[in-house]
Amino acid sequence: MPKFSQSSLSKLATCHIDLQVLFNEVIKTFDCVVTEGYRNKEDQEKAFAAGNSKLHFPNGKHNQNPSNAADVYPYDPIMTIDWNDNQRFHYFAGYVMGIAQKLKDEGKITHAIRWGGDWDRDTEIKDEKFRDTGHFEIMA
Ligand SMILES: [Zn+2]
């Protein structure tokens, strides 16, 4: 059974309990890496400057403590995330969203989850201007 690295665990620990429950379930069957949980001001402005976020601190979902967003990617055995491998990211995101729905239906998490590849949650992915395919967040 796959397990999170210490780095992933410490990042996941900065996230909302629903995100912790969700990804602790996902990791049992789909190996993945948590690259970001809570972002402080410095980290948020870095993400903004790099084009990885559209928001300044403290307006991002990563800026609440605990974080209302987690960035999670499918694990790559050679440890080089291929940022252009949209097919694999989309496969992973569909898996995560299916688990999230199941956990919500079972009352194990209390919030709906939104994926950064389908912000308007209409299940279409071609109508999005900004894609953040490793981003998962709590709906308010
Ligand atoms: Zn994110």
Coordinates of N, CA and C and ligand atoms in Angstrom, one line a residue:
M1 N 0.8 -1.2 0.0 CA 0.0 0.0 0.0 C 0.9 1.3 0.0
P2 N 0.6 2.2 -0.9 CA 1.4 3.4 -0.9 C 1.3 4.2 0.4
K3 N 2.4 5.0 0.7 CA 2.4 5.8 1.9 C 2.9 7.2 1.6
F4 N 2.5 8.2 2.3 CA 3.0 9.5 2.1 C 4.4 9.6 2.6
S5 N 5.3 10.4 2.0 CA 6.6 10.8 2.5 C 6.4 11.7 3.8
Q6 N 7.5 11.9 4.5 CA 7.4 12.8 5.7 C 7.1 14.2 5.2
S7 N 7.7 14.6 4.0 CA 7.4 15.9 3.5 C 5.9 16.1 3.2
S8 N 5.3 15.1 2.5 CA 3.9 15.1 2.2 C 3.1 15.2 3.5
L9 N 3.4 14.4 4.4 CA 2.6 14.3 5.7 C 2.7 15.7 6.4
S10 N 3.8 16.3 6.4 CA 3.9 17.6 7.2 C 3.1 18.7 6.4
K11 N 3.1 18.6 5.1 CA 2.3 19.6 4.3 C 0.8 19.3 4.5
L12 N 0.5 18.1 4.4 CA -1.0 17.7 4.6 C -1.5 18.1 6.0
A13 N -0.6 18.0 7.0 CA -1.0 18.4 8.4 C -1.3 19.9 8.5
T14 N -0.9 20.7 7.5 CA -1.3 22.1 7.6 C -2.7 22.4 6.9
C15 N -3.3 21.3 6.4 CA -4.6 21.5 5.7 C -5.8 21.2 6.5
H16 N -6.9 21.7 6.1 CA -8.2 21.5 6.7 C -8.4 20.0 6.8
I17 N -9.1 19.6 7.9 CA -9.3 18.2 8.3 C -10.0 17.4 7.1
D18 N -10.9 18.0 6.4 CA -11.5 17.3 5.2 C -10.5 16.9 4.2
L19 N -9.5 17.8 3.9 CA -8.5 17.5 3.0 C -7.6 16.4 3.5
Q20 N -7.3 16.4 4.8 CA -6.5 15.3 5.4 C -7.2 14.0 5.3
V21 N -8.5 14.0 5.6 CA -9.3 12.7 5.5 C -9.3 12.2 4.0
L22 N -9.6 13.2 3.1 CA -9.6 12.8 1.7 C -8.3 12.2 1.2
F23 N -7.2 12.9 1.4 CA -6.0 12.4 0.8 C -5.4 11.2 1.6
N24 N -5.7 11.0 2.9 CA -5.4 9.8 3.6 C -6.1 8.6 3.0
E25 N -7.3 8.9 2.4 CA -8.0 7.8 1.8 C -7.5 7.5 0.4
V26 N -7.2 8.6 -0.4 CA -6.7 8.4 -1.7 C -5.3 7.7 -1.7
I27 N -4.4 8.0 -0.8 CA -3.1 7.4 -0.8 C -3.1 5.9 -0.6
K28 N -4.2 5.4 -0.1 CA -4.3 3.9 0.1 C -4.3 3.2 -1.2
T29 N -4.7 3.8 -2.3 CA -4.8 3.1 -3.6 C -4.2 3.9 -4.7
F30 N -3.8 5.1 -4.6 CA -3.2 5.9 -5.7 C -2.1 6.7 -5.1
D31 N -0.9 6.3 -5.3 CA 0.3 7.0 -4.7 C 0.4 8.4 -5.2
C32 N 0.6 9.3 -4.3 CA 0.6 10.7 -4.6 C 1.5 11.5 -3.7
V33 N 1.8 12.8 -4.1 CA 2.7 13.6 -3.4 C 2.0 15.0 -3.0
V34 N 2.0 15.4 -1.8 CA 1.5 16.7 -1.4 C 2.6 17.7 -1.5
T35 N 2.5 18.7 -2.5 CA 3.5 19.6 -2.7 C 3.3 21.0 -2.0
E36 N 2.0 21.2 -1.5 CA 1.7 22.4 -0.9 C 0.5 22.3 0.0
G37 N 0.6 22.9 1.2 CA -0.6 23.1 2.0 C -0.7 24.5 2.3
Y38 N -0.5 24.9 3.6 CA -0.5 26.3 4.0 C 0.6 27.1 3.3
R39 N 0.3 28.3 2.8 CA 1.3 29.2 2.2 C 1.3 30.5 3.0
N40 N 2.5 30.8 3.6 CA 2.6 32.1 4.3 C 2.7 33.2 3.2
K41 N 2.9 34.5 3.7 CA 2.9 35.6 2.8 C 4.0 35.5 1.7
E42 N 5.2 35.2 2.2 CA 6.3 35.0 1.3 C 6.1 34.0 0.2
D43 N 5.6 32.8 0.7 CA 5.4 31.7 -0.3 C 4.2 32.1 -1.3
Q44 N 3.2 32.8 -0.8 CA 2.1 33.1 -1.7 C 2.6 34.1 -2.7
E45 N 3.4 35.1 -2.3 CA 3.9 36.1 -3.3 C 4.8 35.4 -4.3
K46 N 5.6 34.4 -3.9 CA 6.4 33.7 -4.8 C 5.6 32.9 -5.8
A47 N 4.5 32.3 -5.3 CA 3.6 31.6 -6.2 C 2.9 32.5 -7.2
F48 N 2.6 33.7 -6.7 CA 2.0 34.7 -7.6 C 3.0 35.1 -8.7
A49 N 4.2 35.4 -8.3 CA 5.2 35.9 -9.2 C 5.5 34.8 -10.2
A50 N 5.5 33.6 -9.9 CA 5.8 32.5 -10.8 C 4.6 32.1 -11.7
G51 N 3.4 32.8 -11.5 CA 2.3 32.5 -12.3 C 1.5 31.3 -11.8
N52 N 1.9 30.8 -10.6 CA 1.2 29.6 -10.1 C -0.1 29.9 -9.3
S53 N -0.3 31.2 -9.0 CA -1.5 31.6 -8.3 C -1.9 32.9 -8.9
K54 N -3.2 33.2 -8.9 CA -3.7 34.5 -9.4 C -4.0 35.5 -8.3
L55 N -3.7 35.1 -7.0 CA -4.1 35.9 -5.9 C -2.9 36.3 -5.0
H56 N -3.0 37.5 -4.5 CA -2.1 37.9 -3.5 C -2.5 37.5 -2.1
F57 N -1.5 37.3 -1.2 CA -1.7 37.0 0.2 C -2.6 38.1 0.8
P58 N -3.6 37.9 1.6 CA -4.0 36.6 2.1 C -5.3 36.0 1.5
N59 N -5.4 36.3 0.2 CA -6.7 36.0 -0.5 C -6.7 34.6 -1.1
G60 N -5.6 33.8 -1.1 CA -5.6 32.5 -1.6 C -6.2 31.5 -0.7
K61 N -6.7 30.4 -1.2 CA -7.2 29.3 -0.3 C -6.1 28.6 0.5
H62 N -4.8 28.8 0.0 CA -3.7 28.3 0.7 C -3.3 29.2 1.9
N63 N -3.9 30.3 2.0 CA -3.4 31.3 3.0 C -4.2 31.3 4.3
Q64 N -5.3 30.5 4.4 CA -5.9 30.3 5.7 C -5.1 29.3 6.5
N65 N -5.2 29.3 7.8 CA -4.5 28.3 8.6 C -5.5 27.7 9.6
P66 N -5.9 26.4 9.4 CA -5.4 25.5 8.4 C -5.8 25.9 7.0
S67 N -5.0 25.4 6.1 CA -5.1 25.7 4.6 C -6.4 25.1 4.1
N68 N -7.2 25.8 3.3 CA -8.4 25.3 2.7 C -8.1 24.7 1.3
A69 N -6.8 24.6 1.0 CA -6.4 24.0 -0.3 C -5.1 23.1 -0.1
A70 N -5.0 22.1 -1.0 CA -3.8 21.3 -1.0 C -3.5 21.1 -2.5
D71 N -2.2 21.1 -2.8 CA -1.7 20.8 -4.1 C -1.1 19.4 -4.0
V72 N -1.7 18.5 -4.8 CA -1.3 17.1 -4.7 C -1.2 16.5 -6.2
Y73 N -0.1 15.8 -6.4 CA 0.1 15.2 -7.7 C 0.3 13.7 -7.6
P74 N 0.0 13.0 -8.7 CA 0.3 11.6 -8.7 C 1.8 11.4 -8.6
Y75 N 2.2 10.4 -7.8 CA 3.6 10.1 -7.5 C 4.2 9.6 -8.8
D76 N 5.5 10.0 -9.0 CA 6.2 9.6 -10.2 C 7.5 8.9 -9.7
P77 N 7.6 7.6 -10.0 CA 8.7 6.8 -9.5 C 10.1 7.4 -9.7
I78 N 10.3 8.1 -10.8 CA 11.6 8.7 -11.0 C 11.7 10.1 -10.4
M79 N 10.6 10.5 -9.7 CA 10.6 11.8 -8.9 C 10.8 13.0 -9.8
T80 N 10.3 12.9 -11.0 CA 10.3 14.2 -11.8 C 8.9 14.3 -12.3
I81 N 8.2 15.2 -11.6 CA 6.8 15.5 -12.0 C 6.8 16.1 -13.4
D82 N 6.1 15.4 -14.3 CA 6.0 15.9 -15.7 C 4.8 16.9 -15.7
W83 N 5.0 18.2 -15.6 CA 4.0 19.2 -15.5 C 3.1 19.2 -16.8
N84 N 3.6 18.6 -17.9 CA 2.8 18.6 -19.1 C 2.0 17.3 -19.3
D85 N 2.1 16.4 -18.3 CA 1.4 15.1 -18.4 C -0.1 15.3 -17.9
N86 N -0.8 16.0 -18.7 CA -2.2 16.3 -18.4 C -3.1 15.1 -18.2
Q87 N -2.8 14.1 -19.0 CA -3.6 12.9 -19.0 C -3.5 12.3 -17.6
R88 N -2.3 12.2 -17.1 CA -2.1 11.5 -15.8 C -2.7 12.4 -14.7
F89 N -2.5 13.7 -14.7 CA -3.1 14.6 -13.7 C -4.6 14.5 -13.8
H90 N -5.2 14.4 -15.0 CA -6.6 14.4 -15.1 C -7.2 13.1 -14.5
Y91 N -6.5 12.0 -14.8 CA -6.8 10.7 -14.3 C -6.8 10.7 -12.8
F92 N -5.8 11.3 -12.2 CA -5.7 11.4 -10.7 C -6.8 12.3 -10.2
A93 N -7.0 13.4 -10.8 CA -8.1 14.3 -10.3 C -9.5 13.7 -10.3
G94 N -9.8 12.9 -11.4 CA -11.0 12.3 -11.4 C -11.2 11.2 -10.3
Y95 N -10.1 10.6 -10.0 CA -10.0 9.6 -8.9 C -10.3 10.3 -7.6
V96 N -9.6 11.4 -7.4 CA -9.7 12.1 -6.1 C -11.2 12.6 -6.0
M97 N -11.7 13.2 -7.0 CA -13.1 13.8 -6.9 C -14.1 12.7 -6.7
G98 N -13.9 11.5 -7.2 CA -14.8 10.4 -7.0 C -14.8 10.0 -5.5
I99 N -13.6 9.9 -4.9 CA -13.4 9.5 -3.5 C -14.0 10.6 -2.7
A100 N -13.8 11.9 -3.1 CA -14.3 13.0 -2.3 C -15.9 13.0 -2.2
Q101 N -16.5 12.7 -3.3 CA -18.0 12.6 -3.3 C -18.4 11.4 -2.4
K102 N -17.7 10.3 -2.5 CA -18.1 9.2 -1.7 C -18.0 9.5 -0.2
L103 N -16.9 10.1 0.2 CA -16.6 10.5 1.6 C -17.7 11.5 2.1
K104 N -18.1 12.4 1.2 CA -19.1 13.4 1.5 C -20.5 12.7 1.7
D105 N -20.8 11.8 0.8 CA -22.1 11.1 0.9 C -22.1 10.2 2.2
E106 N -21.0 9.7 2.6 CA -20.9 8.9 3.8 C -20.8 9.8 5.1
G107 N -20.7 11.1 4.9 CA -20.6 12.0 6.1 C -19.2 12.0 6.7
K108 N -18.2 11.5 6.0 CA -16.9 11.4 6.6 C -16.1 12.7 6.3
I109 N -16.6 13.5 5.4 CA -16.1 14.9 5.2 C -17.4 15.8 5.1
T110 N -17.3 17.0 5.5 CA -18.5 17.8 5.5 C -18.5 18.9 4.4
H111 N -17.4 19.1 3.7 CA -17.4 20.1 2.6 C -17.3 19.4 1.3
A112 N -17.9 20.1 0.3 CA -17.6 19.6 -1.1 C -16.2 20.1 -1.5
I113 N -15.6 19.4 -2.4 CA -14.2 19.7 -2.9 C -14.3 20.2 -4.3
R114 N -13.5 21.2 -4.5 CA -13.4 21.7 -5.9 C -12.0 21.5 -6.4
W115 N -11.9 21.1 -7.7 CA -10.6 20.8 -8.3 C -10.2 22.0 -9.2
G116 N -8.9 22.3 -9.2 CA -8.4 23.5 -10.0 C -8.4 23.3 -11.5
G117 N -8.9 22.2 -12.0 CA -9.1 22.0 -13.4 C -10.5 22.1 -13.9
D118 N -11.4 22.4 -12.9 CA -12.8 22.5 -13.1 C -13.5 23.5 -12.1
W119 N -13.0 24.7 -12.1 CA -13.4 25.7 -11.1 C -14.9 25.9 -11.0
D120 N -15.6 25.8 -12.1 CA -17.1 26.0 -12.0 C -17.9 24.7 -11.8
R121 N -17.1 23.6 -11.6 CA -17.7 22.3 -11.2 C -18.8 21.9 -12.1
D122 N -18.7 22.1 -13.4 CA -19.7 21.7 -14.4 C -19.3 20.4 -15.1
T123 N -18.2 19.8 -14.7 CA -17.5 18.6 -15.2 C -16.9 18.8 -16.6
E124 N -17.0 20.1 -17.1 CA -16.3 20.4 -18.4 C -14.9 20.9 -18.0
I125 N -13.9 20.6 -18.8 CA -12.6 21.1 -18.5 C -12.1 22.1 -19.5
K126 N -12.8 22.2 -20.6 CA -12.3 23.1 -21.7 C -12.8 24.5 -21.6
D127 N -13.6 24.8 -20.6 CA -14.2 26.1 -20.4 C -13.4 26.9 -19.3
E128 N -12.3 26.4 -18.9 CA -11.5 27.1 -17.9 C -10.4 27.9 -18.4
K129 N -10.2 29.1 -17.9 CA -9.2 30.0 -18.4 C -7.8 29.7 -17.7
F130 N -7.9 29.4 -16.4 CA -6.8 29.2 -15.6 C -6.9 27.7 -15.1
R131 N -5.8 26.9 -15.4 CA -5.9 25.6 -14.9 C -4.8 25.3 -13.9
D132 N -5.2 24.7 -12.8 CA -4.2 24.4 -11.7 C -4.5 22.9 -11.4
T133 N -4.0 22.0 -12.2 CA -4.5 20.6 -12.2 C -4.1 19.8 -10.9
G134 N -3.2 20.3 -10.1 CA -2.9 19.6 -8.9 C -3.6 20.2 -7.6
H135 N -4.4 21.2 -7.9 CA -5.0 22.0 -6.8 C -6.4 21.5 -6.4
F136 N -6.6 21.2 -5.1 CA -7.9 20.8 -4.6 C -8.3 21.6 -3.4
E137 N -9.5 22.1 -3.4 CA -9.8 23.0 -2.3 C -11.2 22.8 -1.7
I138 N -11.4 23.2 -0.5 CA -12.7 23.1 0.2 C -13.6 24.2 -0.3
M139 N -14.9 23.8 -0.5 CA -15.9 24.8 -0.9 C -16.4 25.4 0.4
A140 N -16.6 26.7 0.3 CA -17.0 27.5 1.5 C -18.4 27.0 2.0
Ligands
ZN1 ZN -3.0 25.2 -5.0

